[in-house]
Amino acid sequence: MTVLLFASIAEAAGARRIELPVAAGDTVAAVRERLLADRPALRRFVPTLMYAVNEEYVRDDAAVPDGATLALIPPVSGG
Amino acid sequence: MLVRVTADELRADEAIAAVASPAAGAIDLFLGVVRDNNLGRRVGHLVYEAYPSMAEKVMAEIGAEAKERFGLEACAILHRTGRLEIGETSLLIAISSAHRASAFEGGRWLVDTIKKKVPVWKKEVWEDGEAWIEGPESLGMQQAPAGLTG
């Protein structure tokens, strides 16, 4: 699966796109925790982070299908 | 419905043409423009970043909901990305409606909802630094427990 990062969290991670293996039954939260295990500095973003799976907003208990794109979305500030 | 995330300059005449309708008695136009200050700091310029494909999808959903809620004839939503100087247009919305009240109300609702949901971010660049802005109206800020929003 592919994880996309944007804006503040992308800068902090030094990456905009991270490929991760996905296991059967994985949730957004499970994927996030695997990602954070290697990058503890990103944990500060979690309280305000939103998630999208295949471009649809989801909660962190949503399933992540094989081959999905998970976007980590910090508070938006368009307009 | 005209919906676009683009690095090109936004043009009001294009948005107005996109919502023109013989059934419309009002066209409402909103321009979000870059101002030179925020929270007491002097802003040199802004840099906008988007998740373009999702942003266009969410903008189309919001536009469809606005048409339904306010009985609009049509709407157009365009957001610019990249470096924007003071006075440039970052967000352009045009709405056509039979009557002015629904055009104004629909426009207000559209801007408010875009600021909550559309995956676009702005970075303020000052003389002595820069920071990504976390929109106080964004859904992400609304889910944060008190004390963790700073």
PDB file of N, CA, C and O in Angstrom, chain B residues 100-135:
ATOM      1  N   ARG B 100     -31.137  36.287  -5.306  1.00  0.00           N
ATOM      2  CA  ARG B 100     -29.880  36.640  -4.655  1.00  0.00           C
ATOM      3  C   ARG B 100     -29.691  35.984  -3.281  1.00  0.00           C
ATOM      4  O   ARG B 100     -28.571  35.655  -2.904  1.00  0.00           O
ATOM      5  N   ALA B 101     -30.803  35.794  -2.544  1.00  0.00           N
ATOM      6  CA  ALA B 101     -30.639  35.287  -1.175  1.00  0.00           C
ATOM      7  C   ALA B 101     -29.945  33.926  -1.176  1.00  0.00           C
ATOM      8  O   ALA B 101     -28.998  33.694  -0.414  1.00  0.00           O
ATOM      9  N   SER B 102     -30.399  33.018  -2.045  1.00  0.00           N
ATOM     10  CA  SER B 102     -29.795  31.686  -2.058  1.00  0.00           C
ATOM     11  C   SER B 102     -28.359  31.746  -2.590  1.00  0.00           C
ATOM     12  O   SER B 102     -27.506  30.949  -2.185  1.00  0.00           O
ATOM     13  N   ALA B 103     -28.082  32.700  -3.487  1.00  0.00           N
ATOM     14  CA  ALA B 103     -26.702  32.830  -3.996  1.00  0.00           C
ATOM     15  C   ALA B 103     -25.756  33.263  -2.876  1.00  0.00           C
ATOM     16  O   ALA B 103     -24.675  32.695  -2.702  1.00  0.00           O
ATOM     17  N   PHE B 104     -26.167  34.257  -2.079  1.00  0.00           N
ATOM     18  CA  PHE B 104     -25.325  34.714  -0.966  1.00  0.00           C
ATOM     19  C   PHE B 104     -25.174  33.616   0.094  1.00  0.00           C
ATOM     20  O   PHE B 104     -24.063  33.335   0.564  1.00  0.00           O
ATOM     21  N   GLU B 105     -26.312  33.010   0.466  1.00  0.00           N
ATOM     22  CA  GLU B 105     -26.253  31.979   1.516  1.00  0.00           C
ATOM     23  C   GLU B 105     -25.447  30.771   1.051  1.00  0.00           C
ATOM     24  O   GLU B 105     -24.648  30.217   1.806  1.00  0.00           O
ATOM     25  N   GLY B 106     -25.662  30.366  -0.191  1.00  0.00           N
ATOM     26  CA  GLY B 106     -24.931  29.223  -0.731  1.00  0.00           C
ATOM     27  C   GLY B 106     -23.435  29.515  -0.807  1.00  0.00           C
ATOM     28  O   GLY B 106     -22.607  28.653  -0.528  1.00  0.00           O
ATOM     29  N   GLY B 107     -23.095  30.736  -1.165  1.00  0.00           N
ATOM     30  CA  GLY B 107     -21.685  31.112  -1.259  1.00  0.00           C
ATOM     31  C   GLY B 107     -21.007  31.069   0.095  1.00  0.00           C
ATOM     32  O   GLY B 107     -19.897  30.553   0.238  1.00  0.00           O
ATOM     33  N   ARG B 108     -21.680  31.614   1.095  1.00  0.00           N
ATOM     34  CA  ARG B 108     -21.143  31.597   2.454  1.00  0.00           C
ATOM     35  C   ARG B 108     -20.922  30.157   2.936  1.00  0.00           C
ATOM     36  O   ARG B 108     -19.875  29.819   3.490  1.00  0.00           O
ATOM     37  N   TRP B 109     -21.915  29.323   2.708  1.00  0.00           N
ATOM     38  CA  TRP B 109     -21.826  27.923   3.134  1.00  0.00           C
ATOM     39  C   TRP B 109     -20.689  27.207   2.387  1.00  0.00           C
ATOM     40  O   TRP B 109     -19.931  26.430   2.990  1.00  0.00           O
ATOM     41  N   LEU B 110     -20.554  27.494   1.098  1.00  0.00           N
ATOM     42  CA  LEU B 110     -19.493  26.847   0.311  1.00  0.00           C
ATOM     43  C   LEU B 110     -18.102  27.196   0.850  1.00  0.00           C
ATOM     44  O   LEU B 110     -17.270  26.309   1.046  1.00  0.00           O
ATOM     45  N   VAL B 111     -17.868  28.478   1.098  1.00  0.00           N
ATOM     46  CA  VAL B 111     -16.539  28.871   1.588  1.00  0.00           C
ATOM     47  C   VAL B 111     -16.276  28.222   2.948  1.00  0.00           C
ATOM     48  O   VAL B 111     -15.205  27.652   3.189  1.00  0.00           O
ATOM     49  N   ASP B 112     -17.272  28.298   3.832  1.00  0.00           N
ATOM     50  CA  ASP B 112     -17.100  27.705   5.169  1.00  0.00           C
ATOM     51  C   ASP B 112     -16.793  26.212   5.078  1.00  0.00           C
ATOM     52  O   ASP B 112     -15.943  25.691   5.809  1.00  0.00           O
ATOM     53  N   THR B 113     -17.493  25.523   4.196  1.00  0.00           N
ATOM     54  CA  THR B 113     -17.341  24.067   4.101  1.00  0.00           C
ATOM     55  C   THR B 113     -16.016  23.698   3.432  1.00  0.00           C
ATOM     56  O   THR B 113     -15.365  22.723   3.824  1.00  0.00           O
ATOM     57  N   ILE B 114     -15.609  24.484   2.454  1.00  0.00           N
ATOM     58  CA  ILE B 114     -14.296  24.258   1.819  1.00  0.00           C
ATOM     59  C   ILE B 114     -13.188  24.357   2.875  1.00  0.00           C
ATOM     60  O   ILE B 114     -12.263  23.543   2.914  1.00  0.00           O
ATOM     61  N   LYS B 115     -13.298  25.350   3.756  1.00  0.00           N
ATOM     62  CA  LYS B 115     -12.265  25.541   4.781  1.00  0.00           C
ATOM     63  C   LYS B 115     -12.231  24.404   5.798  1.00  0.00           C
ATOM     64  O   LYS B 115     -11.211  24.172   6.442  1.00  0.00           O
ATOM     65  N   LYS B 116     -13.351  23.700   5.923  1.00  0.00           N
ATOM     66  CA  LYS B 116     -13.388  22.550   6.841  1.00  0.00           C
ATOM     67  C   LYS B 116     -12.774  21.303   6.236  1.00  0.00           C
ATOM     68  O   LYS B 116     -12.121  20.530   6.924  1.00  0.00           O
ATOM     69  N   LYS B 117     -13.035  21.074   4.946  1.00  0.00           N
ATOM     70  CA  LYS B 117     -12.874  19.713   4.411  1.00  0.00           C
ATOM     71  C   LYS B 117     -11.883  19.524   3.270  1.00  0.00           C
ATOM     72  O   LYS B 117     -11.425  18.400   3.050  1.00  0.00           O
ATOM     73  N   VAL B 118     -11.636  20.551   2.479  1.00  0.00           N
ATOM     74  CA  VAL B 118     -10.860  20.309   1.248  1.00  0.00           C
ATOM     75  C   VAL B 118      -9.368  20.188   1.587  1.00  0.00           C
ATOM     76  O   VAL B 118      -8.806  21.068   2.260  1.00  0.00           O
ATOM     77  N   PRO B 119      -8.726  19.095   1.155  1.00  0.00           N
ATOM     78  CA  PRO B 119      -7.311  18.888   1.500  1.00  0.00           C
ATOM     79  C   PRO B 119      -6.364  19.815   0.726  1.00  0.00           C
ATOM     80  O   PRO B 119      -5.752  19.434  -0.263  1.00  0.00           O
ATOM     81  N   VAL B 120      -6.308  21.038   1.236  1.00  0.00           N
ATOM     82  CA  VAL B 120      -5.393  22.075   0.738  1.00  0.00           C
ATOM     83  C   VAL B 120      -4.781  22.727   1.977  1.00  0.00           C
ATOM     84  O   VAL B 120      -5.467  22.877   2.995  1.00  0.00           O
ATOM     85  N   TRP B 121      -3.502  23.094   1.877  1.00  0.00           N
ATOM     86  CA  TRP B 121      -2.798  23.683   3.020  1.00  0.00           C
ATOM     87  C   TRP B 121      -2.057  24.927   2.568  1.00  0.00           C
ATOM     88  O   TRP B 121      -1.533  24.970   1.456  1.00  0.00           O
ATOM     89  N   LYS B 122      -1.971  25.918   3.488  1.00  0.00           N
ATOM     90  CA  LYS B 122      -1.170  27.096   3.172  1.00  0.00           C
ATOM     91  C   LYS B 122      -0.021  27.232   4.154  1.00  0.00           C
ATOM     92  O   LYS B 122      -0.163  26.964   5.357  1.00  0.00           O
ATOM     93  N   LYS B 123       1.100  27.623   3.598  1.00  0.00           N
ATOM     94  CA  LYS B 123       2.266  27.938   4.423  1.00  0.00           C
ATOM     95  C   LYS B 123       2.479  29.439   4.361  1.00  0.00           C
ATOM     96  O   LYS B 123       2.523  30.019   3.270  1.00  0.00           O
ATOM     97  N   GLU B 124       2.588  30.066   5.534  1.00  0.00           N
ATOM     98  CA  GLU B 124       2.924  31.488   5.576  1.00  0.00           C
ATOM     99  C   GLU B 124       4.439  31.635   5.589  1.00  0.00           C
ATOM    100  O   GLU B 124       5.125  30.948   6.346  1.00  0.00           O
ATOM    101  N   VAL B 125       4.920  32.543   4.770  1.00  0.00           N
ATOM    102  CA  VAL B 125       6.352  32.829   4.751  1.00  0.00           C
ATOM    103  C   VAL B 125       6.545  34.273   5.214  1.00  0.00           C
ATOM    104  O   VAL B 125       5.983  35.198   4.620  1.00  0.00           O
ATOM    105  N   TRP B 126       7.264  34.430   6.333  1.00  0.00           N
ATOM    106  CA  TRP B 126       7.539  35.739   6.917  1.00  0.00           C
ATOM    107  C   TRP B 126       8.977  36.125   6.580  1.00  0.00           C
ATOM    108  O   TRP B 126       9.728  35.336   6.011  1.00  0.00           O
ATOM    109  N   GLU B 127       9.362  37.326   7.007  1.00  0.00           N
ATOM    110  CA  GLU B 127      10.753  37.746   6.816  1.00  0.00           C
ATOM    111  C   GLU B 127      11.724  36.816   7.536  1.00  0.00           C
ATOM    112  O   GLU B 127      12.817  36.548   7.050  1.00  0.00           O
ATOM    113  N   ASP B 128      11.279  36.314   8.700  1.00  0.00           N
ATOM    114  CA  ASP B 128      12.209  35.588   9.569  1.00  0.00           C
ATOM    115  C   ASP B 128      11.773  34.149   9.839  1.00  0.00           C
ATOM    116  O   ASP B 128      12.130  33.571  10.862  1.00  0.00           O
ATOM    117  N   GLY B 129      10.983  33.597   8.956  1.00  0.00           N
ATOM    118  CA  GLY B 129      10.585  32.215   9.179  1.00  0.00           C
ATOM    119  C   GLY B 129       9.369  31.843   8.363  1.00  0.00           C
ATOM    120  O   GLY B 129       8.937  32.598   7.489  1.00  0.00           O
ATOM    121  N   GLU B 130       8.824  30.670   8.642  1.00  0.00           N
ATOM    122  CA  GLU B 130       7.661  30.188   7.908  1.00  0.00           C
ATOM    123  C   GLU B 130       6.956  29.127   8.730  1.00  0.00           C
ATOM    124  O   GLU B 130       7.558  28.544   9.637  1.00  0.00           O
ATOM    125  N   ALA B 131       5.674  28.894   8.457  1.00  0.00           N
ATOM    126  CA  ALA B 131       4.929  27.846   9.161  1.00  0.00           C
ATOM    127  C   ALA B 131       3.723  27.415   8.349  1.00  0.00           C
ATOM    128  O   ALA B 131       3.061  28.242   7.703  1.00  0.00           O
ATOM    129  N   TRP B 132       3.441  26.116   8.407  1.00  0.00           N
ATOM    130  CA  TRP B 132       2.184  25.601   7.853  1.00  0.00           C
ATOM    131  C   TRP B 132       1.050  26.028   8.776  1.00  0.00           C
ATOM    132  O   TRP B 132       1.160  25.923   9.997  1.00  0.00           O
ATOM    133  N   ILE B 133      -0.022  26.496   8.188  1.00  0.00           N
ATOM    134  CA  ILE B 133      -1.167  26.962   8.962  1.00  0.00           C
ATOM    135  C   ILE B 133      -2.147  25.809   9.168  1.00  0.00           C
ATOM    136  O   ILE B 133      -2.436  25.061   8.232  1.00  0.00           O
ATOM    137  N   GLU B 134      -2.631  25.689  10.403  1.00  0.00           N
ATOM    138  CA  GLU B 134      -3.675  24.708  10.704  1.00  0.00           C
ATOM    139  C   GLU B 134      -4.976  25.480  10.799  1.00  0.00           C
ATOM    140  O   GLU B 134      -5.169  26.281  11.712  1.00  0.00           O
ATOM    141  N   GLY B 135      -5.865  25.267   9.837  1.00  0.00           N
ATOM    142  CA  GLY B 135      -7.109  26.034   9.798  1.00  0.00           C
ATOM    143  C   GLY B 135      -7.955  25.784  11.035  1.00  0.00           C
ATOM    144  O   GLY B 135      -8.265  24.637  11.337  1.00  0.00           O
TER     145      GLY B 135
END
